[in-house]
XYZ file of C-alpha atoms in Angstrom:
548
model
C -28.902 -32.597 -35.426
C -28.602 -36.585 -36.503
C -29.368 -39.114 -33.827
C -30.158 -42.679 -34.479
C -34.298 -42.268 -33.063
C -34.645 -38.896 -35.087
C -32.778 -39.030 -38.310
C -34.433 -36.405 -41.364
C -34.978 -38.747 -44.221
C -37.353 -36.317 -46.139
C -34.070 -34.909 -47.937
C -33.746 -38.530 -49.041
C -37.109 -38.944 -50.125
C -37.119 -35.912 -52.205
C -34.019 -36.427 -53.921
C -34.844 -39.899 -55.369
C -38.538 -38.902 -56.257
C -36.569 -36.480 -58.327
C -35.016 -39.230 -60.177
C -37.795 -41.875 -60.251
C -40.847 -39.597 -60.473
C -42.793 -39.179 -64.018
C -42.106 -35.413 -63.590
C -39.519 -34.089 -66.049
C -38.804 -30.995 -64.035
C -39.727 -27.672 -62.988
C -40.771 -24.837 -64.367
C -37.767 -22.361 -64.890
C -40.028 -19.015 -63.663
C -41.279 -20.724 -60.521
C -39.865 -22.071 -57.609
C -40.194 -25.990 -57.505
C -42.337 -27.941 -55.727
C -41.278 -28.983 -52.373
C -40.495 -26.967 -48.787
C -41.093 -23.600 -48.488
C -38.637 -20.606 -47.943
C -40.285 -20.510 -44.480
C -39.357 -24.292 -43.806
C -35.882 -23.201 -43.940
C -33.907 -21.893 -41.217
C -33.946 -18.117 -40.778
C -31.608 -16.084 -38.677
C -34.397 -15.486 -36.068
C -35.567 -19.209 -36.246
C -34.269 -22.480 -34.316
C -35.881 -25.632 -35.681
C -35.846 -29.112 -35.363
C -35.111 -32.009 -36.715
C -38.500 -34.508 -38.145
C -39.597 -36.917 -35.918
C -38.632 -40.401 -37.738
C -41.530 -42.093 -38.993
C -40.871 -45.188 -37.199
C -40.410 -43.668 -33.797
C -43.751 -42.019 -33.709
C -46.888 -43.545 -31.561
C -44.566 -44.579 -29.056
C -44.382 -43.525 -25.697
C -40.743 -43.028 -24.338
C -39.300 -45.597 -22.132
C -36.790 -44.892 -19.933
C -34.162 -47.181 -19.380
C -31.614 -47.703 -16.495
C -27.997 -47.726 -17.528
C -26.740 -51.454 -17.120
C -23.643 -51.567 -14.997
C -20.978 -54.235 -14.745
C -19.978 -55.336 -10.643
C -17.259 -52.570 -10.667
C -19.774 -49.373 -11.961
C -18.423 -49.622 -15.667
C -21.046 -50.332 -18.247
C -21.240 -53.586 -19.678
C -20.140 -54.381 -23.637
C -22.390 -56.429 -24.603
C -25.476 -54.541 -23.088
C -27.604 -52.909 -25.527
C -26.954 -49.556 -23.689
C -23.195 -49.599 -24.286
C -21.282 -49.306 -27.530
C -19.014 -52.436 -28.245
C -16.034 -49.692 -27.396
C -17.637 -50.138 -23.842
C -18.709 -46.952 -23.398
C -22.454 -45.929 -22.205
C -24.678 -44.535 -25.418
C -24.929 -40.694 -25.316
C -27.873 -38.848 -24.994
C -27.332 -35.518 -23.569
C -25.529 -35.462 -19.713
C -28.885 -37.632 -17.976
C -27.860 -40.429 -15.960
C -31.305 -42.521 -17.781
C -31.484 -42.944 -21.255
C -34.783 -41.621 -22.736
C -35.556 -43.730 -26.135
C -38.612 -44.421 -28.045
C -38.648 -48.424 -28.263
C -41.391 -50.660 -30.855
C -41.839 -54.072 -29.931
C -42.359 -55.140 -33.283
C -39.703 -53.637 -35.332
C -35.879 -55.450 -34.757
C -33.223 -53.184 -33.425
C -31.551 -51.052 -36.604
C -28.558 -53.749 -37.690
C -25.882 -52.557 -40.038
C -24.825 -54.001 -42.962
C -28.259 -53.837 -44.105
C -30.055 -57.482 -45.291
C -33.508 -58.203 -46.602
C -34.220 -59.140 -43.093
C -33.146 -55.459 -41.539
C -34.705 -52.339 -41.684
C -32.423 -49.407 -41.646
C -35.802 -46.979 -41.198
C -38.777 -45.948 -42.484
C -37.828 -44.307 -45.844
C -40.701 -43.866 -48.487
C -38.385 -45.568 -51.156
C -38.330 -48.489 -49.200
C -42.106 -48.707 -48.375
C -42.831 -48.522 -52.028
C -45.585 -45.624 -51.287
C -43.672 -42.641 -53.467
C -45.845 -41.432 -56.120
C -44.632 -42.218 -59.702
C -41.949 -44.777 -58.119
C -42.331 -48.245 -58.800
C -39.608 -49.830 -57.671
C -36.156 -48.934 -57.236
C -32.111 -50.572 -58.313
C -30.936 -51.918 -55.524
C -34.356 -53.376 -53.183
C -36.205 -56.744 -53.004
C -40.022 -56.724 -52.218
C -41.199 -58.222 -49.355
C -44.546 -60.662 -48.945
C -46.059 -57.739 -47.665
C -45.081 -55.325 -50.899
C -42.459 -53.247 -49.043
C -39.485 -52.738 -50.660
C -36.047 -53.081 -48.100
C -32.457 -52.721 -49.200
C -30.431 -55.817 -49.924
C -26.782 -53.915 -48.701
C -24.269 -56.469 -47.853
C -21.145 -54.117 -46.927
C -18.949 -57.287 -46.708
C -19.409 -57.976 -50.369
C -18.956 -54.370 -51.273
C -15.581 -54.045 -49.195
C -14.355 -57.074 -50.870
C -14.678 -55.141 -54.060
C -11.952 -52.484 -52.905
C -8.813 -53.886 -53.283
C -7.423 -50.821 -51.023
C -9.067 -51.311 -48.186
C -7.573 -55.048 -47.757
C -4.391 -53.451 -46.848
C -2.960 -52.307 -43.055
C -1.821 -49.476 -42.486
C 1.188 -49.426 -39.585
C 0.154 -53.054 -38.628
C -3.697 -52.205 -38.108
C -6.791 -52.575 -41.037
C -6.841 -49.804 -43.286
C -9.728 -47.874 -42.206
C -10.509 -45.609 -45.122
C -12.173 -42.098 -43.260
C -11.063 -39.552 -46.298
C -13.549 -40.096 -48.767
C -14.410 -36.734 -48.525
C -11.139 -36.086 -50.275
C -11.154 -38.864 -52.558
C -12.964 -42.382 -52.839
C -11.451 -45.768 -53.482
C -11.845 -47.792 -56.483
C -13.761 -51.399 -57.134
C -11.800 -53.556 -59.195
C -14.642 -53.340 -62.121
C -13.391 -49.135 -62.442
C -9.278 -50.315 -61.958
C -10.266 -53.272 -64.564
C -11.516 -51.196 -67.003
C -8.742 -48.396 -67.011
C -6.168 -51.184 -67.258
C -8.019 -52.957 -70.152
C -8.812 -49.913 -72.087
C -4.886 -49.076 -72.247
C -4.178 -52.914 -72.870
C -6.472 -53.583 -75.354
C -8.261 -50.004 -76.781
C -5.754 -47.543 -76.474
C -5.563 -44.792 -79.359
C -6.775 -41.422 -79.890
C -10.640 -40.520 -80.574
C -12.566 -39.389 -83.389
C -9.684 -38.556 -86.241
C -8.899 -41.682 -87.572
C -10.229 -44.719 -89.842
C -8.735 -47.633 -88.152
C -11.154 -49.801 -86.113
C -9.017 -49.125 -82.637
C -9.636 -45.560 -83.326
C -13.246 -46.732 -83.467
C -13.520 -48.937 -80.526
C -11.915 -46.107 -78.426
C -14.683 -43.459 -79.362
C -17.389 -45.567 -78.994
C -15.828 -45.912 -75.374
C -15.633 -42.572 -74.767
C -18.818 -40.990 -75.861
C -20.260 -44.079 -73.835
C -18.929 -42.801 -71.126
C -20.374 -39.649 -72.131
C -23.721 -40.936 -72.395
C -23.570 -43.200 -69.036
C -22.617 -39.408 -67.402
C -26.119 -38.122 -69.312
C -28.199 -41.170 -67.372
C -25.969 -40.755 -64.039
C -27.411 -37.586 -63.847
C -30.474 -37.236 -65.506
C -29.575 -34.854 -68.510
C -31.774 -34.662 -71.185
C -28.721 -34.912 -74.204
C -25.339 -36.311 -74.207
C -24.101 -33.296 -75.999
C -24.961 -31.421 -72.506
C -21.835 -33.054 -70.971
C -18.643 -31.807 -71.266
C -15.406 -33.717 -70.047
C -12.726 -31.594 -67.733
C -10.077 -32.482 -65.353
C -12.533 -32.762 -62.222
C -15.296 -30.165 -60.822
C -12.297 -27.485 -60.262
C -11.507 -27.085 -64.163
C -15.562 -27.540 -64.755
C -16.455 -24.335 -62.312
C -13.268 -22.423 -63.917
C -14.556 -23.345 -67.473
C -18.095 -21.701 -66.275
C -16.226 -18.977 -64.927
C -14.442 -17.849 -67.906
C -16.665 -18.654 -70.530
C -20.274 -17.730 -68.989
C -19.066 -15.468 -66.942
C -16.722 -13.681 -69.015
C -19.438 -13.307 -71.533
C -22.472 -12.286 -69.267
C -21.004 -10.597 -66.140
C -19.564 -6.975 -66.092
C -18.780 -4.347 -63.904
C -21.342 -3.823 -60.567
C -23.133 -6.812 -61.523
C -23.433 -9.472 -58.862
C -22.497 -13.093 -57.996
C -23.722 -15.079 -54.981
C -22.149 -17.530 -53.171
C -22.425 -19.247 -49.723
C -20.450 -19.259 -46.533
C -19.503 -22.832 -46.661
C -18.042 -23.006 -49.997
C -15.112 -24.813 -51.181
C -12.334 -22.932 -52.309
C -12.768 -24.403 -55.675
C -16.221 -22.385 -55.904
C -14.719 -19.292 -54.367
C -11.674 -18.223 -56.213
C -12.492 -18.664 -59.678
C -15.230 -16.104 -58.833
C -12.928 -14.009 -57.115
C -10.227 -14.060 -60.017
C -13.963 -13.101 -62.668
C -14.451 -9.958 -60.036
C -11.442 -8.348 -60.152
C -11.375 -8.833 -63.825
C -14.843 -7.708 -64.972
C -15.371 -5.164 -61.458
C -18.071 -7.538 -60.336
C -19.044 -7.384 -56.669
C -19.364 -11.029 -55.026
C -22.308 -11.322 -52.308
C -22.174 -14.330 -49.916
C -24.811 -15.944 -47.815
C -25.151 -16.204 -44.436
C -25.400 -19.980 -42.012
C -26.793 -20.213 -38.972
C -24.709 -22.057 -36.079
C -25.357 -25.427 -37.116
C -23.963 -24.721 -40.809
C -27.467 -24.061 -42.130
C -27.907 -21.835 -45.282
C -30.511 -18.806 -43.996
C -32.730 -19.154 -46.633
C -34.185 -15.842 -46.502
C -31.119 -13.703 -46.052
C -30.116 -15.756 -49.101
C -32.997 -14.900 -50.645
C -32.680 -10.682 -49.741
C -29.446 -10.774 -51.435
C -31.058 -11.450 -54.515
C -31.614 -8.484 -56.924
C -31.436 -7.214 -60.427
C -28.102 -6.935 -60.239
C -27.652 -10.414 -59.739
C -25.928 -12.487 -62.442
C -25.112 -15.978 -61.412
C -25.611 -18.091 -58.408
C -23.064 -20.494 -57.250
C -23.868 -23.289 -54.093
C -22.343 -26.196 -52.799
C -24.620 -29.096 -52.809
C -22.886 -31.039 -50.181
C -20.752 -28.934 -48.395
C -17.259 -30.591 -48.064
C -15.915 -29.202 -44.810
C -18.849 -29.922 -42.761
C -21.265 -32.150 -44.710
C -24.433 -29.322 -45.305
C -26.986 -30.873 -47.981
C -28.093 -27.283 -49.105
C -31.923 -27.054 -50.022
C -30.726 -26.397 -54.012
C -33.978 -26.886 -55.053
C -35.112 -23.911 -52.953
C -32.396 -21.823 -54.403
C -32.894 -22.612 -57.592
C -36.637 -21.554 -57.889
C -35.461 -18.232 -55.740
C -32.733 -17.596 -58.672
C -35.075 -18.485 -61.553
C -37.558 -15.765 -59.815
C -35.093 -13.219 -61.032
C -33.834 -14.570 -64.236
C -30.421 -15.632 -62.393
C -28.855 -19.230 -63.512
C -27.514 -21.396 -60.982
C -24.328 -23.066 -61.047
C -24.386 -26.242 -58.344
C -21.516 -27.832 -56.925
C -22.390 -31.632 -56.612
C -18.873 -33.182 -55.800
C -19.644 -34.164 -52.238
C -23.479 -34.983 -53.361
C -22.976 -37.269 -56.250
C -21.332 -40.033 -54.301
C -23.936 -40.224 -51.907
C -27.286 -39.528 -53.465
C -29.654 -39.700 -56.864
C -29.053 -36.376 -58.417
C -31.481 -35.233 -61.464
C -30.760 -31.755 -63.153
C -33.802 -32.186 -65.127
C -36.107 -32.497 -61.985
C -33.940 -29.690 -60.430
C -34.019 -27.501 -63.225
C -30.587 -26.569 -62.896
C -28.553 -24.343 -65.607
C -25.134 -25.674 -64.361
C -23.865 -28.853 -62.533
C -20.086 -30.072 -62.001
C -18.786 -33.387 -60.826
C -15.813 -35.202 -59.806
C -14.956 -38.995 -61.026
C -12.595 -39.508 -57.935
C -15.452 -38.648 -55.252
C -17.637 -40.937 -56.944
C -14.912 -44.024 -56.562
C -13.616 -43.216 -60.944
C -10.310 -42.444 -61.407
C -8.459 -38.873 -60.449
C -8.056 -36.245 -63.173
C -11.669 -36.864 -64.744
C -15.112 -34.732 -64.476
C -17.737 -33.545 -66.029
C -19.581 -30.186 -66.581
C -23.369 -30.127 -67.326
C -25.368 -26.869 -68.905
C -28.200 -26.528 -70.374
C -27.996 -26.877 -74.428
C -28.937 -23.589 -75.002
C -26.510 -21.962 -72.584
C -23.782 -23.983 -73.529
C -23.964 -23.563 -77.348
C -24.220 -19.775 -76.490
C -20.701 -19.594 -74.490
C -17.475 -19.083 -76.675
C -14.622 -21.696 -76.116
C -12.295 -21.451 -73.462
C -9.361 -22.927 -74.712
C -8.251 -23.647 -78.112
C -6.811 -26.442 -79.654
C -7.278 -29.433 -81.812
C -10.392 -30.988 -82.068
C -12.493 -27.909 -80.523
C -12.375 -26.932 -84.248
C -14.476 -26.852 -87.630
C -11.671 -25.044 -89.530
C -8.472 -23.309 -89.308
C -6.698 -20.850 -91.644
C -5.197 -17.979 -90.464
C -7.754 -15.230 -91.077
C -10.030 -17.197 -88.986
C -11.393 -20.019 -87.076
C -14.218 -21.752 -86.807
C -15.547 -23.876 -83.727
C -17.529 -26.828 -83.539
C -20.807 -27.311 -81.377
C -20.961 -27.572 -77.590
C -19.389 -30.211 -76.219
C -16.240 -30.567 -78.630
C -15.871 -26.427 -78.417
C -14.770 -27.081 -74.604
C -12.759 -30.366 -75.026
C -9.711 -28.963 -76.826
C -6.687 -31.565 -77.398
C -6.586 -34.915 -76.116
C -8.945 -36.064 -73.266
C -8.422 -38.638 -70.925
C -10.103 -41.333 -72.461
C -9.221 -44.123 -69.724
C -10.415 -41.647 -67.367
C -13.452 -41.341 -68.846
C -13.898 -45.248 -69.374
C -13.032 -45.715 -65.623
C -15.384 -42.566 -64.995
C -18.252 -45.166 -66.746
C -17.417 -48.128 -64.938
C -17.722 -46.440 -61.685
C -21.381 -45.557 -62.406
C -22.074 -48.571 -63.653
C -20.674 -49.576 -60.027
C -23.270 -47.302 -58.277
C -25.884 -47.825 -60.385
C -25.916 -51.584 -59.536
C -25.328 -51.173 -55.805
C -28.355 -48.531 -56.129
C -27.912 -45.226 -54.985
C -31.254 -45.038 -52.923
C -29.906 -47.983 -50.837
C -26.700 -46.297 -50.349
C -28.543 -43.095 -49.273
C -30.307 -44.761 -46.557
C -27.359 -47.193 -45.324
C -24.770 -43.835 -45.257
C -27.860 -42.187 -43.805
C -28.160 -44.501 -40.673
C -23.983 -44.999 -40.448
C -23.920 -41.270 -40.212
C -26.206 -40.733 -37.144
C -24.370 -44.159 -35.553
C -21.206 -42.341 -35.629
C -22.429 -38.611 -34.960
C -24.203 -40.645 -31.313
C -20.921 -42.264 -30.446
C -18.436 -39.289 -31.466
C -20.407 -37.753 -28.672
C -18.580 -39.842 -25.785
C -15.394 -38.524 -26.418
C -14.200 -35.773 -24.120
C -13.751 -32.185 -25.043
C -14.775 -32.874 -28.873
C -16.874 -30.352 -30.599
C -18.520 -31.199 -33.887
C -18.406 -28.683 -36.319
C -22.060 -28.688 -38.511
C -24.605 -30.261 -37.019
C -27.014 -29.263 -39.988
C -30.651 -31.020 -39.894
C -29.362 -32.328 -43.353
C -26.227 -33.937 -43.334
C -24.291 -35.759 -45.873
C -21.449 -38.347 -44.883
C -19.146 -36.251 -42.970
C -17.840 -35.581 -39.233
C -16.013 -32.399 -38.846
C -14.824 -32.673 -35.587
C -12.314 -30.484 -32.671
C -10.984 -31.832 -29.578
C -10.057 -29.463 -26.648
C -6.033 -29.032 -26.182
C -5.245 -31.107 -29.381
C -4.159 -29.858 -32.688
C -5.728 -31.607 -35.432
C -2.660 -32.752 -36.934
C -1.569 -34.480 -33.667
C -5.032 -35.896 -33.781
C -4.846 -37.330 -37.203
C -1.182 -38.698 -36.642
C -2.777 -40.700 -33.568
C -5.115 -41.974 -35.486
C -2.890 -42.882 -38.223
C -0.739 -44.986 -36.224
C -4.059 -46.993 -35.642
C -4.660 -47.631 -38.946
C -7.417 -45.161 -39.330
C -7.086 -42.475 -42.421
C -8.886 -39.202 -41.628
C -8.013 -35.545 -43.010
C -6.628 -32.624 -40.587
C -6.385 -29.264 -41.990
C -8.810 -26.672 -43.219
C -10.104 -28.769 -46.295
C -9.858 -26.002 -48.812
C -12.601 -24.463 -46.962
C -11.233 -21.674 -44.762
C -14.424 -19.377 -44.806
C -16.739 -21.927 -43.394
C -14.733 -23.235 -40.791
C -13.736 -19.293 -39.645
C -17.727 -18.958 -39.458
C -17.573 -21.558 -36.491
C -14.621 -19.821 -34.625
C -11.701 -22.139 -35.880
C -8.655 -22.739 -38.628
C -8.451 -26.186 -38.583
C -10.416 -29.616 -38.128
C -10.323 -33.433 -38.314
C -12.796 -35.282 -40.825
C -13.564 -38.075 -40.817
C -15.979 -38.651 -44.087
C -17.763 -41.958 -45.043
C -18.655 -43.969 -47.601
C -20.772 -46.848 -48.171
C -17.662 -49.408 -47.439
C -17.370 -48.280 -44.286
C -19.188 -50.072 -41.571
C -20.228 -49.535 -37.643
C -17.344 -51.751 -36.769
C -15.136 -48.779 -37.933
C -16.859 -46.204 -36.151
C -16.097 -47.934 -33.441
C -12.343 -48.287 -33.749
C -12.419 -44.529 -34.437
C -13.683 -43.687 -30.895
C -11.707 -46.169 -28.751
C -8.695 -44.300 -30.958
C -9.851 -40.912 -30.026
C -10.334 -41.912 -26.440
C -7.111 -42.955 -25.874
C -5.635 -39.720 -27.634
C -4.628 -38.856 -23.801
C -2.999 -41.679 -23.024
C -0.542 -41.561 -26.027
C-alpha cells in the first residue's frame, strides 16, 4: 500500500522508458521484458511494496509526537497535518520514519528546488532516455520537475468557481476532467472560424477543417506512440471504441465455446459489450481473479489461458479503485497463445506515458474527456493489419468507395469505421488537450500525482471508521473510500455543501466493488490541479461528517 516513505515508482519508471527508450517494442511471441509472472501477486503470496530509493541507508528514527499544553497536537509541527491532526502510521503512539539530513522535506507543488523522490526519469540515469518534456537539469546533471500547480490551476477556468459559498474542489476526475482554456479556445475557434464538413468538398474551409482533423488524428498517433495515423480511428469515447471491437473483431473471430477473458475490476463499459458478443456467438466469458488489495493474480490469470481463448480484455487503470494492472505482463502471457489483447487505457492516459508500440498491444481505447478534451470524443487504436482485416460496423457516408445497389464497396481502415459526420471540434479540442499534456510533460505529472496520491492515502487514514477500498502496490490517482454507519450518498452531499466534488455510487463497476464486500463507495480521484491544500480540506470535511 502507498505511504509517503515507501511509494513504488518502478511502475513509473517502466512506463516512460517505454516511451523514451530506443526500443520499438516487443516481440509479439514472447513475453516483454520487465517483471516476472512470479513478481506478481499470487493467491498464496502477500508482498510488499519497494523500499523508495531515497529512504534506503537510513536508520529509522523515532520521533515523539509533539503536543500542544492541552494534549492536542500542534498545527504547525511537522508531525501534524495542517487539519491538526497527528500523521498516521499504524495505531503506535511514536512515529517510526526514515529521515536524510541532506535531502529537504517532500514540498508540493513541485519547483526546481524540490524533489518529489527519487524517480529514474528525474536522475537522468534511464537507459536510452536523454532528457525528458517537462524537467530542467541541475548543476549536478539531474533532471527535477519544474510543476508549478498554481500556474496550471489558473489554466482551468472551472475550478475558479465556488461551489455553495466554498472553492470548487474538483475530486471527480475519475469521471471526467476539466478543461484548460487552450482545449475550450480551440473548440470555440474551430466553430467560429473553421467550421464545415471534412474531406468532400473543394472550398478552402472544407480544407482548413480536414487538415484540422486528421491533425488531430496524427497528434492521437504521437500521444500514444502508434506507428501510422491510419491506426486511429475516431468514436464517441472508449465505450463506442470497445463496442466497435466487439462487433467487428469479435463478431468476425469469436464463435461458439470459444473464450474471452476479462478481469474482476472491470468497468462496465469492458464487461457488457462482451456479455451482449456471448450470448450472441455462445462464447463463454472467463474472468480473473484479485487478491484483497485489488491486485490482478497473475498466475490464476495466466491458468485461464488456453486454446480456446480468443481475446483478452483488461483495464489499465482500474476506475473504481485505481489498480495500474501489469498489461505488459498480460500481454506477453496472451501473445504466448496467439490471443490479442484489447486494453482499456481511460483511467491510464490522463496520468501516465502510454506507448502501444513498446507494449505491443493489438487494441487500445481512450477517452478525450479523462484526458481534460472535450466529452463525446475518443479514439480506438489496432494494429494495421487487424484493423484492415475487420468488416465495418456501421454504414454510412464516407465509410464508402462506392455505392449502387448490387453492392458496396468500403474504403480502408480508418474511414471504414468513421461512418457519417464526426465530431470535428471534438477532435480539434481532443488535439489541443494533448498538446496541453504534452507541454506540462506527462513524466512530471506521473511523479507529482504519484506523491499527491500517497499524501492523501496517509491522511485519509485519520478519519474514523473509513475503509479504503484497493490498496494495490500500484495505484493510479484514486481513493475509493467507506465510512462506518454512513451511506455514501450522505457522505458525498456533506462534502458537497463544502465545496468539495467527489462521486458516490458504484462507478459503473459493480463486480469489483462486490469482490471487496460492498455496493457502493465515495471517490475521490485526482488530477494534477489538485494540490495538498485540498487533501486537506477533504479530511477536516470528512471529520466533521458526525457533527453535521
Amino acid at each position: 500500500m502507498f505511504t509517503p516513505d515507501n511509494p513504488d515508482t518502478d511502475f513509473i519508471a517502466r512506463l516512460v522508458n517505454e516511451i523514451y527508450s530506443d526500443s520499438p517494442g516487443v516481440e509479439s511471441d514472447s513475453a516483454p521484458k520487465g517483471r516476472g509472472i512470479s513478481d506478481y501477486p499470487t493467491d498464496a503470496q502477500e508482498i510488499a511494496p519497494p523500499v523508495h530509493p531515497a529512504a534506503q541507508g537510513s536508520s529509522p528514527q523515532t520521533i515523539q509526537p509533539v503536543e500542544s499544553a492541552s494534549g492536542g497536537y500542534v498545527a504547525s509541527s511537522e508531525e501534524a497535518y495542517p487539519f491538526g491532526e497527528p500523521r498516521c502510521y499504524r495505531n503506535d503512539d511514536t512515529v517510526s520514519r526514515k529521515v536524510s539530513s541532506t535531502s529537504p522535506a517532500s514540498t508540493l507543488p513541485y519547483t526546481s528546488a524540490s524533489l518529489p523522490g527519487d524517480f529514474y526519469f528525474l536522475r537522468g540515469g534511464a537507459p536510452g532516455l536523454s532528457s525528458l518534456p517537462g524537467t530542467s537539469s541541475t548543476r549536478n546533471g539531474s533532471a527535477l520537475p519544474v510543476f508549478n500547480v498554481d500556474a496550471i490551476r489558473g489554466d482551468f477556468p472551472a475550478l475558479q468557481q465556488k461551489m455553495n459559498g466554498k472553492p470548487l474542489i474538483w475530486l471527480d476526475n475519475a469521471a471526467t476532467t476539466q478543461k484548460p482554456q487552450s482545449v475550450i479556445d480551440a473548440t470555440s475557434n474551430f466553430y467560429s472560424r473553421d467550421n464545415s464538413n471534412i474531406h468532400r468538398a473543394a472550398y478552402e474551409l472544407a480544407e482548413r477543417a480536414t487538415r484540422a482533423f486528421e491533425g488531430a488524428r496524427d497528434k492521437v498517433r504521437e500521444f500514444i506512440g502508434a506507428a501510422d495515423a491510419k491506426e486511429i480511428v475516431f468514436l464517441r469515447g472508449t465505450t463506442e471504441a470497445i463496442n466497435l471491437v466487439v462487433q467487428s473483431y469479435g463478431r468476425a473471430n469469436i464463435g461458439p465455446g470459444d473464450e474471452i477473458l476479462l478481469t474482476t475490476i472491470e468497468h462496465h463499459a469492458n464487461i457488457v459489450p462482451w456479455q451482449l458478443l456471448a450470448e450472441q456467438t455462445g462464447a463463454v466469458i472467463r474472468v480473473a481473479p484479485v487478491n484483497d488489495r485489488g491486485e490482478l493474480i497473475l498466475d490464476q490469470f495466466a491458468s485461464l489461458l488456453s486454446g480456446r481463448t480468443k481475446l483478452v480484455s483488461i483495464t489499465h487503470v482500474a476506475n473504481s479503485i485505481g489498480t495500474i494492472n501489469p498489461i505488459e505482463q498480460v500481454i506477453g502471457l496472451a501473445h504466448a497463445y496467439g490471443v490479442p489483447v484489447l486494453v482499456d487505457a481511460a483511467q491510464s492516459t490522463p496520468h501516465m506515458p502510454v506507448n502501444v508500440m513498446a507494449l505491443d498491444v493489438d487494441f487500445l481505447v481512450f477517452s478525450g474527456h479523462k484526458v481534460f478534451g472535450p466529452t463525446g470524443i475518443g479514439a480506438l487504436y489496432g494494429k494495421s493489419g487487424l484493423l484492415e482485416a475487420m468488416p465495418p460496423w456501421q454504414g454510412g457516408g464516407h465509410m464508402i468507395r462506392n455505392v449502387t445497389f448490387a453492392k458496396t464497396t468500403y474504403q480502408n481502415a480508418p474511414e471504414k469505421f468513421e461512418a457519417g459526420t464526426p465530431d470535428i471540434a471534438g477532435a480539434v479540442g481532443l488535439a489541443a488537450a494533448i498538446d496541453y499534456l504534452q507541454d506540462v510533460g506527462l513524466a512530471p505529472i506521473a511523479a507529482y500525482e504519484h506523491e499527491l496520491l500517497a499524501y492523501a492515502t496517509e491522511a485519509l487514514q485519520c478519519v474514523s471508521g473509513l475503509r479504503l477500498i484497493g490498496t494495490a502496490a500500484n495505484k493510479a490517482s484514486v481513493l475509493s473510500f467507506v465510512i462506518a454507519g454512513y451511506e455514501p450518498e450522505k457522505i458525498a452531499a456533506h462534502l458537497d455543501q463544502q465545496g468539495i466534488a467527489a462521486r458516490a455510487g458504484h462507478h459503473c463497476a459493480q463486480p469489483a466493488l462486490r469482490r471487496f464486500g460492498v455496493e457502493k463507495t465515495v471517490r475521490a480521484s485526482l488530477a494534477f490541479y489538485n494540490t495538498r491544500d485540498e487533501v486537506d480540506v477533504l479530511v477536516r470535511v470528512l471529520q466533521q461528517l458526525k457533527k453535521a
